[in-house]
PDB file of N, CA and C in Angstrom:
ATOM      1  N   MET A 500      12.195 116.682 -39.172  1.00 89.00           N
ATOM      2  CA  MET A 500      12.348 117.034 -37.636  1.00 89.00           C
ATOM      3  C   MET A 500      13.460 116.322 -36.981  1.00 89.00           C
ATOM      4  N   LYS A 501      14.213 115.202 -37.379  1.00 92.00           N
ATOM      5  CA  LYS A 501      15.432 115.012 -37.171  1.00 92.00           C
ATOM      6  C   LYS A 501      16.457 115.800 -37.479  1.00 92.00           C
ATOM      7  N   LEU A 502      16.340 116.222 -38.527  1.00 94.00           N
ATOM      8  CA  LEU A 502      17.376 117.330 -39.218  1.00 94.00           C
ATOM      9  C   LEU A 502      17.345 118.462 -38.075  1.00 94.00           C
ATOM     10  N   ILE A 503      16.426 119.029 -37.752  1.00 94.00           N
ATOM     11  CA  ILE A 503      15.986 120.092 -36.844  1.00 94.00           C
ATOM     12  C   ILE A 503      16.914 119.724 -35.373  1.00 94.00           C
ATOM     13  N   LEU A 504      16.423 118.646 -35.150  1.00 92.00           N
ATOM     14  CA  LEU A 504      16.980 118.317 -33.638  1.00 92.00           C
ATOM     15  C   LEU A 504      18.401 118.114 -33.494  1.00 92.00           C
ATOM     16  N   VAL A 505      18.807 117.593 -34.595  1.00 93.00           N
ATOM     17  CA  VAL A 505      20.565 117.500 -34.684  1.00 93.00           C
ATOM     18  C   VAL A 505      21.297 118.881 -35.070  1.00 93.00           C
ATOM     19  N   VAL A 506      20.548 119.439 -35.998  1.00 94.00           N
ATOM     20  CA  VAL A 506      21.100 121.018 -36.105  1.00 94.00           C
ATOM     21  C   VAL A 506      21.169 122.015 -34.802  1.00 94.00           C
ATOM     22  N   MET A 507      20.075 121.716 -34.114  1.00 95.00           N
ATOM     23  CA  MET A 507      19.842 122.654 -33.027  1.00 95.00           C
ATOM     24  C   MET A 507      20.722 121.871 -31.843  1.00 95.00           C
ATOM     25  N   SER A 508      20.975 120.914 -31.605  1.00 95.00           N
ATOM     26  CA  SER A 508      21.913 120.247 -30.691  1.00 95.00           C
ATOM     27  C   SER A 508      23.343 120.671 -31.069  1.00 95.00           C
ATOM     28  N   ILE A 509      23.766 121.119 -32.188  1.00 95.00           N
ATOM     29  CA  ILE A 509      24.592 121.654 -32.580  1.00 95.00           C
ATOM     30  C   ILE A 509      24.691 123.139 -32.546  1.00 95.00           C
ATOM     31  N   PHE A 510      23.729 124.132 -32.832  1.00 97.00           N
ATOM     32  CA  PHE A 510      23.738 125.332 -32.875  1.00 97.00           C
ATOM     33  C   PHE A 510      23.779 125.915 -31.552  1.00 97.00           C
ATOM     34  N   LEU A 511      22.582 125.464 -30.820  1.00 97.00           N
ATOM     35  CA  LEU A 511      22.502 125.972 -29.479  1.00 97.00           C
ATOM     36  C   LEU A 511      23.449 126.192 -28.654  1.00 97.00           C
ATOM     37  N   PRO A 512      24.142 124.975 -28.347  1.00 97.00           N
ATOM     38  CA  PRO A 512      25.358 125.258 -27.439  1.00 97.00           C
ATOM     39  C   PRO A 512      26.201 126.423 -27.853  1.00 97.00           C
ATOM     40  N   ILE A 513      26.475 126.309 -29.202  1.00 97.00           N
ATOM     41  CA  ILE A 513      27.671 127.353 -29.714  1.00 97.00           C
ATOM     42  C   ILE A 513      26.690 128.806 -29.267  1.00 97.00           C
ATOM     43  N   ALA A 514      25.766 128.823 -29.603  1.00 97.00           N
ATOM     44  CA  ALA A 514      25.124 130.057 -29.323  1.00 97.00           C
ATOM     45  C   ALA A 514      25.111 130.758 -27.709  1.00 97.00           C
ATOM     46  N   MET A 515      24.928 129.219 -26.965  1.00 97.00           N
ATOM     47  CA  MET A 515      25.059 129.771 -25.558  1.00 97.00           C
ATOM     48  C   MET A 515      26.370 130.039 -25.603  1.00 97.00           C
ATOM     49  N   PHE A 516      27.491 129.817 -25.848  1.00 97.00           N
ATOM     50  CA  PHE A 516      28.817 129.994 -25.573  1.00 97.00           C
ATOM     51  C   PHE A 516      29.274 131.376 -26.174  1.00 97.00           C
ATOM     52  N   VAL A 517      28.669 131.748 -27.319  1.00 96.00           N
ATOM     53  CA  VAL A 517      28.679 133.195 -27.811  1.00 96.00           C
ATOM     54  C   VAL A 517      28.068 134.102 -27.004  1.00 96.00           C
ATOM     55  N   MET A 518      26.799 133.949 -26.407  1.00 97.00           N
ATOM     56  CA  MET A 518      26.105 134.890 -25.669  1.00 97.00           C
ATOM     57  C   MET A 518      26.746 135.295 -24.228  1.00 97.00           C
ATOM     58  N   GLN A 519      27.334 133.806 -23.505  1.00 95.00           N
ATOM     59  CA  GLN A 519      27.998 134.088 -22.365  1.00 95.00           C
ATOM     60  C   GLN A 519      29.133 134.788 -22.476  1.00 95.00           C
ATOM     61  N   ARG A 520      29.855 134.941 -23.527  1.00 92.00           N
ATOM     62  CA  ARG A 520      30.991 135.686 -23.803  1.00 92.00           C
ATOM     63  C   ARG A 520      30.706 137.079 -24.005  1.00 92.00           C
ATOM     64  N   PHE A 521      29.737 137.334 -24.412  1.00 94.00           N
ATOM     65  CA  PHE A 521      29.297 138.952 -24.752  1.00 94.00           C
ATOM     66  C   PHE A 521      28.386 139.574 -23.571  1.00 94.00           C
ATOM     67  N   PHE A 522      27.560 138.754 -23.050  1.00 95.00           N
ATOM     68  CA  PHE A 522      26.607 139.168 -21.875  1.00 95.00           C
ATOM     69  C   PHE A 522      26.869 138.284 -20.759  1.00 95.00           C
ATOM     70  N   GLY A 523      27.766 138.671 -19.548  1.00 89.00           N
ATOM     71  CA  GLY A 523      28.195 137.759 -18.706  1.00 89.00           C
ATOM     72  C   GLY A 523      27.055 137.437 -17.681  1.00 89.00           C
ATOM     73  N   LYS A 524      25.825 137.903 -17.855  1.00 94.00           N
ATOM     74  CA  LYS A 524      24.814 137.731 -16.882  1.00 94.00           C
ATOM     75  C   LYS A 524      24.001 136.441 -17.470  1.00 94.00           C
ATOM     76  N   THR A 525      24.208 136.022 -18.941  1.00 96.00           N
ATOM     77  CA  THR A 525      23.653 134.786 -19.393  1.00 96.00           C
ATOM     78  C   THR A 525      24.273 133.523 -18.617  1.00 96.00           C
ATOM     79  N   ARG A 526      25.367 133.572 -18.289  1.00 95.00           N
ATOM     80  CA  ARG A 526      26.252 132.515 -17.645  1.00 95.00           C
ATOM     81  C   ARG A 526      25.245 132.173 -16.425  1.00 95.00           C
ATOM     82  N   ILE A 527      24.951 133.233 -15.648  1.00 96.00           N
ATOM     83  CA  ILE A 527      24.332 132.928 -14.298  1.00 96.00           C
ATOM     84  C   ILE A 527      22.923 132.032 -14.909  1.00 96.00           C
ATOM     85  N   LEU A 528      22.235 132.997 -15.846  1.00 97.00           N
ATOM     86  CA  LEU A 528      20.975 132.440 -16.280  1.00 97.00           C
ATOM     87  C   LEU A 528      21.009 130.861 -16.754  1.00 97.00           C
ATOM     88  N   PHE A 529      22.204 130.372 -17.561  1.00 98.00           N
ATOM     89  CA  PHE A 529      21.968 129.257 -18.050  1.00 98.00           C
ATOM     90  C   PHE A 529      22.423 128.375 -16.965  1.00 98.00           C
ATOM     91  N   ASN A 530      23.437 128.644 -15.766  1.00 97.00           N
ATOM     92  CA  ASN A 530      23.466 127.699 -14.576  1.00 97.00           C
ATOM     93  C   ASN A 530      22.377 127.596 -13.928  1.00 97.00           C
ATOM     94  N   ALA A 531      21.323 128.569 -13.597  1.00 98.00           N
ATOM     95  CA  ALA A 531      20.425 128.538 -12.900  1.00 98.00           C
ATOM     96  C   ALA A 531      19.487 127.712 -13.549  1.00 98.00           C
ATOM     97  N   LEU A 532      19.262 127.804 -15.214  1.00 98.00           N
ATOM     98  CA  LEU A 532      18.349 126.882 -15.663  1.00 98.00           C
ATOM     99  C   LEU A 532      18.944 125.624 -15.495  1.00 98.00           C
ATOM    100  N   ALA A 533      19.961 125.146 -15.684  1.00 98.00           N
ATOM    101  CA  ALA A 533      20.723 123.888 -15.396  1.00 98.00           C
ATOM    102  C   ALA A 533      20.124 123.137 -14.043  1.00 98.00           C
ATOM    103  N   ILE A 534      20.459 123.830 -13.048  1.00 98.00           N
ATOM    104  CA  ILE A 534      20.342 123.625 -11.775  1.00 98.00           C
ATOM    105  C   ILE A 534      18.455 123.051 -11.748  1.00 98.00           C
ATOM    106  N   LEU A 535      17.890 124.184 -12.033  1.00 98.00           N
ATOM    107  CA  LEU A 535      16.165 123.839 -12.094  1.00 98.00           C
ATOM    108  C   LEU A 535      15.963 122.427 -13.032  1.00 98.00           C
ATOM    109  N   SER A 536      16.571 122.246 -14.188  1.00 98.00           N
ATOM    110  CA  SER A 536      16.105 121.363 -14.978  1.00 98.00           C
ATOM    111  C   SER A 536      16.802 120.127 -14.345  1.00 98.00           C
ATOM    112  N   ALA A 537      17.744 120.197 -13.761  1.00 98.00           N
ATOM    113  CA  ALA A 537      18.078 118.861 -13.102  1.00 98.00           C
ATOM    114  C   ALA A 537      17.419 117.983 -12.106  1.00 98.00           C
ATOM    115  N   LEU A 538      16.728 119.346 -11.267  1.00 98.00           N
ATOM    116  CA  LEU A 538      15.893 119.076 -10.180  1.00 98.00           C
ATOM    117  C   LEU A 538      14.589 118.548 -10.695  1.00 98.00           C
ATOM    118  N   ILE A 539      14.014 119.070 -11.913  1.00 98.00           N
ATOM    119  CA  ILE A 539      12.789 118.395 -12.353  1.00 98.00           C
ATOM    120  C   ILE A 539      12.899 117.399 -12.872  1.00 98.00           C
ATOM    121  N   PHE A 540      13.808 117.075 -13.895  1.00 97.00           N
ATOM    122  CA  PHE A 540      14.226 115.963 -14.578  1.00 97.00           C
ATOM    123  C   PHE A 540      14.572 114.717 -13.150  1.00 97.00           C
ATOM    124  N   GLY A 541      15.164 114.816 -12.379  1.00 97.00           N
ATOM    125  CA  GLY A 541      15.649 113.721 -11.320  1.00 97.00           C
ATOM    126  C   GLY A 541      14.109 113.375 -10.723  1.00 97.00           C
ATOM    127  N   ASN A 542      13.383 114.560 -10.413  1.00 97.00           N
ATOM    128  CA  ASN A 542      12.349 114.417  -9.672  1.00 97.00           C
ATOM    129  C   ASN A 542      11.277 113.448 -10.675  1.00 97.00           C
ATOM    130  N   ILE A 543      11.049 113.805 -11.559  1.00 96.00           N
ATOM    131  CA  ILE A 543      10.171 113.273 -12.496  1.00 96.00           C
ATOM    132  C   ILE A 543      10.526 111.872 -12.603  1.00 96.00           C
ATOM    133  N   ALA A 544      11.740 111.516 -12.685  1.00 94.00           N
ATOM    134  CA  ALA A 544      12.346 110.056 -12.859  1.00 94.00           C
ATOM    135  C   ALA A 544      12.296 109.247 -11.737  1.00 94.00           C
ATOM    136  N   SER A 545      12.473 110.030 -10.555  1.00 94.00           N
ATOM    137  CA  SER A 545      12.521 109.245  -9.211  1.00 94.00           C
ATOM    138  C   SER A 545      11.221 108.962  -8.847  1.00 94.00           C
ATOM    139  N   LEU A 546      10.175 109.830  -9.215  1.00 93.00           N
ATOM    140  CA  LEU A 546       8.778 109.680  -8.709  1.00 93.00           C
ATOM    141  C   LEU A 546       8.169 108.451  -9.794  1.00 93.00           C
ATOM    142  N   ALA A 547       8.173 108.345 -10.828  1.00 90.00           N
ATOM    143  CA  ALA A 547       8.101 107.230 -11.989  1.00 90.00           C
ATOM    144  C   ALA A 547       8.537 106.060 -11.308  1.00 90.00           C
ATOM    145  N   ILE A 548       9.890 105.781 -11.200  1.00 88.00           N
ATOM    146  CA  ILE A 548      10.352 104.586 -10.902  1.00 88.00           C
ATOM    147  C   ILE A 548       9.907 104.248  -9.461  1.00 88.00           C
ATOM    148  N   TYR A 549       9.399 105.221  -8.709  1.00 90.00           N
ATOM    149  CA  TYR A 549       8.974 104.781  -7.247  1.00 90.00           C
ATOM    150  C   TYR A 549       7.265 104.251  -7.467  1.00 90.00           C
ATOM    151  N   GLU A 550       6.379 104.793  -8.382  1.00 88.00           N
ATOM    152  CA  GLU A 550       5.294 104.324  -8.712  1.00 88.00           C
ATOM    153  C   GLU A 550       5.353 103.339  -9.136  1.00 88.00           C
ATOM    154  N   ILE A 551       6.247 102.554 -10.002  1.00 86.00           N
ATOM    155  CA  ILE A 551       6.608 101.293 -10.660  1.00 86.00           C
ATOM    156  C   ILE A 551       6.756 100.264  -9.447  1.00 86.00           C
ATOM    157  N   LEU A 552       7.647 100.644  -8.703  1.00 85.00           N
ATOM    158  CA  LEU A 552       8.006  99.845  -7.467  1.00 85.00           C
ATOM    159  C   LEU A 552       6.960  99.610  -6.567  1.00 85.00           C
ATOM    160  N   LYS A 553       6.378 100.378  -6.501  1.00 87.00           N
ATOM    161  CA  LYS A 553       5.190 100.739  -5.276  1.00 87.00           C
ATOM    162  C   LYS A 553       4.002  99.849  -5.790  1.00 87.00           C
ATOM    163  N   ASP A 554       3.954 100.107  -7.173  1.00 84.00           N
ATOM    164  CA  ASP A 554       2.604  98.948  -7.621  1.00 84.00           C
ATOM    165  C   ASP A 554       2.914  97.636  -8.066  1.00 84.00           C
ATOM    166  N   ARG A 555       4.402  97.661  -8.053  1.00 81.00           N
ATOM    167  CA  ARG A 555       4.764  96.077  -8.691  1.00 81.00           C
ATOM    168  C   ARG A 555       4.215  95.675  -9.639  1.00 81.00           C
ATOM    169  N   THR A 556       4.383  96.809 -10.920  1.00 80.00           N
ATOM    170  CA  THR A 556       4.301  96.757 -12.168  1.00 80.00           C
ATOM    171  C   THR A 556       5.299  96.187 -13.004  1.00 80.00           C
ATOM    172  N   VAL A 557       4.883  95.672 -14.170  1.00 71.00           N
ATOM    173  CA  VAL A 557       5.947  95.420 -15.105  1.00 71.00           C
ATOM    174  C   VAL A 557       6.790  96.728 -15.413  1.00 71.00           C
ATOM    175  N   PHE A 558       8.343  96.472 -15.096  1.00 65.00           N
ATOM    176  CA  PHE A 558       9.379  97.664 -15.010  1.00 65.00           C
ATOM    177  C   PHE A 558       9.185  98.072 -16.579  1.00 65.00           C
ATOM    178  N   MET A 559       9.688  97.540 -17.438  1.00 69.00           N
ATOM    179  CA  MET A 559       9.829  97.813 -19.028  1.00 69.00           C
ATOM    180  C   MET A 559       8.711  98.544 -19.764  1.00 69.00           C
ATOM    181  N   THR A 560       7.548  97.990 -19.362  1.00 74.00           N
ATOM    182  CA  THR A 560       6.745  98.279 -20.130  1.00 74.00           C
ATOM    183  C   THR A 560       6.191  99.984 -19.632  1.00 74.00           C
ATOM    184  N   ASN A 561       6.198 100.037 -18.298  1.00 77.00           N
ATOM    185  CA  ASN A 561       5.660 101.249 -17.673  1.00 77.00           C
ATOM    186  C   ASN A 561       6.494 102.519 -17.623  1.00 77.00           C
ATOM    187  N   ILE A 562       7.929 102.206 -17.622  1.00 81.00           N
ATOM    188  CA  ILE A 562       8.687 103.072 -17.318  1.00 81.00           C
ATOM    189  C   ILE A 562       8.815 104.163 -18.473  1.00 81.00           C
ATOM    190  N   HIS A 563       8.373 103.435 -19.754  1.00 84.00           N
ATOM    191  CA  HIS A 563       8.516 104.374 -21.162  1.00 84.00           C
ATOM    192  C   HIS A 563       7.413 105.408 -20.865  1.00 84.00           C
ATOM    193  N   ALA A 564       6.442 105.392 -20.214  1.00 85.00           N
ATOM    194  CA  ALA A 564       5.376 106.456 -20.134  1.00 85.00           C
ATOM    195  C   ALA A 564       6.003 107.633 -19.585  1.00 85.00           C
ATOM    196  N   ILE A 565       7.452 107.688 -19.020  1.00 89.00           N
ATOM    197  CA  ILE A 565       8.112 109.097 -18.693  1.00 89.00           C
ATOM    198  C   ILE A 565       8.525 109.563 -19.734  1.00 89.00           C
ATOM    199  N   PHE A 566       8.431 109.293 -21.054  1.00 89.00           N
ATOM    200  CA  PHE A 566       9.063 109.854 -22.379  1.00 89.00           C
ATOM    201  C   PHE A 566       7.823 110.596 -22.739  1.00 89.00           C
ATOM    202  N   LEU A 567       6.599 110.335 -22.275  1.00 91.00           N
ATOM    203  CA  LEU A 567       5.443 111.220 -22.934  1.00 91.00           C
ATOM    204  C   LEU A 567       5.225 112.724 -22.038  1.00 91.00           C
ATOM    205  N   ASN A 568       5.794 112.628 -20.597  1.00 93.00           N
ATOM    206  CA  ASN A 568       6.003 113.805 -20.116  1.00 93.00           C
ATOM    207  C   ASN A 568       6.653 115.153 -20.743  1.00 93.00           C
ATOM    208  N   PRO A 569       6.058 116.008 -21.011  1.00 96.00           N
ATOM    209  CA  PRO A 569       6.789 117.183 -21.470  1.00 96.00           C
ATOM    210  C   PRO A 569       7.937 117.754 -20.876  1.00 96.00           C
ATOM    211  N   TYR A 570       7.430 117.755 -19.366  1.00 97.00           N
ATOM    212  CA  TYR A 570       8.571 118.501 -18.658  1.00 97.00           C
ATOM    213  C   TYR A 570       9.683 117.595 -18.549  1.00 97.00           C
ATOM    214  N   PHE A 571       9.655 116.448 -18.384  1.00 96.00           N
ATOM    215  CA  PHE A 571      10.622 115.407 -18.714  1.00 96.00           C
ATOM    216  C   PHE A 571      11.527 115.376 -19.962  1.00 96.00           C
ATOM    217  N   LEU A 572      11.188 115.573 -21.092  1.00 96.00           N
ATOM    218  CA  LEU A 572      11.670 116.029 -22.459  1.00 96.00           C
ATOM    219  C   LEU A 572      12.460 117.209 -22.139  1.00 96.00           C
ATOM    220  N   ILE A 573      11.778 118.212 -21.935  1.00 97.00           N
ATOM    221  CA  ILE A 573      12.112 119.527 -21.967  1.00 97.00           C
ATOM    222  C   ILE A 573      13.597 119.796 -21.042  1.00 97.00           C
ATOM    223  N   THR A 574      13.370 119.394 -20.034  1.00 97.00           N
ATOM    224  CA  THR A 574      14.525 119.507 -18.985  1.00 97.00           C
ATOM    225  C   THR A 574      15.502 118.765 -19.250  1.00 97.00           C
ATOM    226  N   GLY A 575      15.308 117.484 -19.882  1.00 97.00           N
ATOM    227  CA  GLY A 575      16.397 116.467 -20.428  1.00 97.00           C
ATOM    228  C   GLY A 575      17.166 117.052 -21.566  1.00 97.00           C
ATOM    229  N   SER A 576      16.407 117.450 -22.410  1.00 96.00           N
ATOM    230  CA  SER A 576      16.973 118.173 -23.640  1.00 96.00           C
ATOM    231  C   SER A 576      17.789 119.510 -23.222  1.00 96.00           C
ATOM    232  N   TYR A 577      17.424 120.202 -22.296  1.00 97.00           N
ATOM    233  CA  TYR A 577      18.193 121.265 -21.937  1.00 97.00           C
ATOM    234  C   TYR A 577      19.555 121.007 -21.371  1.00 97.00           C
ATOM    235  N   LEU A 578      19.221 119.752 -20.520  1.00 98.00           N
ATOM    236  CA  LEU A 578      20.570 119.355 -19.816  1.00 98.00           C
ATOM    237  C   LEU A 578      21.703 119.053 -20.892  1.00 98.00           C
ATOM    238  N   GLY A 579      21.198 118.335 -21.676  1.00 97.00           N
ATOM    239  CA  GLY A 579      22.069 117.869 -22.752  1.00 97.00           C
ATOM    240  C   GLY A 579      22.576 119.072 -23.737  1.00 97.00           C
ATOM    241  N   ILE A 580      21.908 119.805 -23.783  1.00 97.00           N
ATOM    242  CA  ILE A 580      22.516 121.248 -24.732  1.00 97.00           C
ATOM    243  C   ILE A 580      23.208 121.913 -23.674  1.00 97.00           C
ATOM    244  N   TYR A 581      23.231 121.969 -22.236  1.00 98.00           N
ATOM    245  CA  TYR A 581      23.665 122.459 -21.351  1.00 98.00           C
ATOM    246  C   TYR A 581      25.291 121.874 -21.364  1.00 98.00           C
ATOM    247  N   ILE A 582      25.160 120.489 -21.082  1.00 98.00           N
ATOM    248  CA  ILE A 582      26.661 119.741 -20.934  1.00 98.00           C
ATOM    249  C   ILE A 582      27.367 120.296 -22.489  1.00 98.00           C
ATOM    250  N   ILE A 583      26.966 120.264 -23.326  1.00 97.00           N
ATOM    251  CA  ILE A 583      27.835 120.282 -24.619  1.00 97.00           C
ATOM    252  C   ILE A 583      28.260 122.093 -24.205  1.00 97.00           C
ATOM    253  N   TYR A 584      27.516 122.834 -24.015  1.00 97.00           N
ATOM    254  CA  TYR A 584      28.020 124.321 -23.717  1.00 97.00           C
ATOM    255  C   TYR A 584      29.113 124.278 -22.528  1.00 97.00           C
ATOM    256  N   ARG A 585      28.875 123.625 -21.596  1.00 97.00           N
ATOM    257  CA  ARG A 585      29.899 123.724 -20.656  1.00 97.00           C
ATOM    258  C   ARG A 585      31.134 122.985 -21.261  1.00 97.00           C
ATOM    259  N   LEU A 586      30.984 121.899 -21.752  1.00 97.00           N
ATOM    260  CA  LEU A 586      32.409 121.318 -22.475  1.00 97.00           C
ATOM    261  C   LEU A 586      33.009 122.333 -23.137  1.00 97.00           C
ATOM    262  N   LEU A 587      32.158 123.287 -24.339  1.00 96.00           N
ATOM    263  CA  LEU A 587      32.789 124.244 -25.022  1.00 96.00           C
ATOM    264  C   LEU A 587      33.507 125.556 -24.137  1.00 96.00           C
ATOM    265  N   VAL A 588      32.893 125.653 -22.923  1.00 95.00           N
ATOM    266  CA  VAL A 588      33.552 126.996 -22.124  1.00 95.00           C
ATOM    267  C   VAL A 588      34.909 125.933 -21.378  1.00 95.00           C
ATOM    268  N   ILE A 589      34.941 124.904 -20.942  1.00 96.00           N
ATOM    269  CA  ILE A 589      35.879 123.981 -20.714  1.00 96.00           C
ATOM    270  C   ILE A 589      36.997 124.207 -21.522  1.00 96.00           C
ATOM    271  N   ILE A 590      36.883 123.626 -23.023  1.00 95.00           N
ATOM    272  CA  ILE A 590      37.863 123.644 -23.749  1.00 95.00           C
ATOM    273  C   ILE A 590      38.281 124.811 -24.128  1.00 95.00           C
ATOM    274  N   LYS A 591      37.448 126.022 -24.271  1.00 93.00           N
ATOM    275  CA  LYS A 591      38.212 127.900 -24.358  1.00 93.00           C
ATOM    276  C   LYS A 591      39.154 127.898 -23.093  1.00 93.00           C
ATOM    277  N   ALA A 592      38.638 127.680 -22.029  1.00 90.00           N
ATOM    278  CA  ALA A 592      39.331 127.812 -20.614  1.00 90.00           C
ATOM    279  C   ALA A 592      40.913 127.029 -20.945  1.00 90.00           C
ATOM    280  N   GLU A 593      40.899 125.975 -21.385  1.00 88.00           N
ATOM    281  CA  GLU A 593      42.251 125.173 -21.390  1.00 88.00           C
ATOM    282  C   GLU A 593      42.946 125.552 -22.629  1.00 88.00           C
ATOM    283  N   SER A 594      42.639 126.484 -23.510  1.00 79.00           N
ATOM    284  CA  SER A 594      43.231 126.851 -24.710  1.00 79.00           C
ATOM    285  C   SER A 594      43.857 127.832 -24.416  1.00 79.00           C
TER     286      SER A 594
END
């Protein structure tokens, strides 16, 4: 499983870069998904922190429950892949 995660974190941004070079509309899709992911990711994180502060619970033990939220994990992983993809786009534009 660890190997799959590492390989996909390398392969997927490269695949996204290649796709946007051949299919221009995918660039809009990737950007829209990144905006949506950032909104979902940020809202889940802020709501979890708000609940912890409101309930006055022990911060370090309860905040880790956020990692059990599949939407948090999916949007966070997409943002990580998207950032690497955008870095590839920037590197290509500068060369």
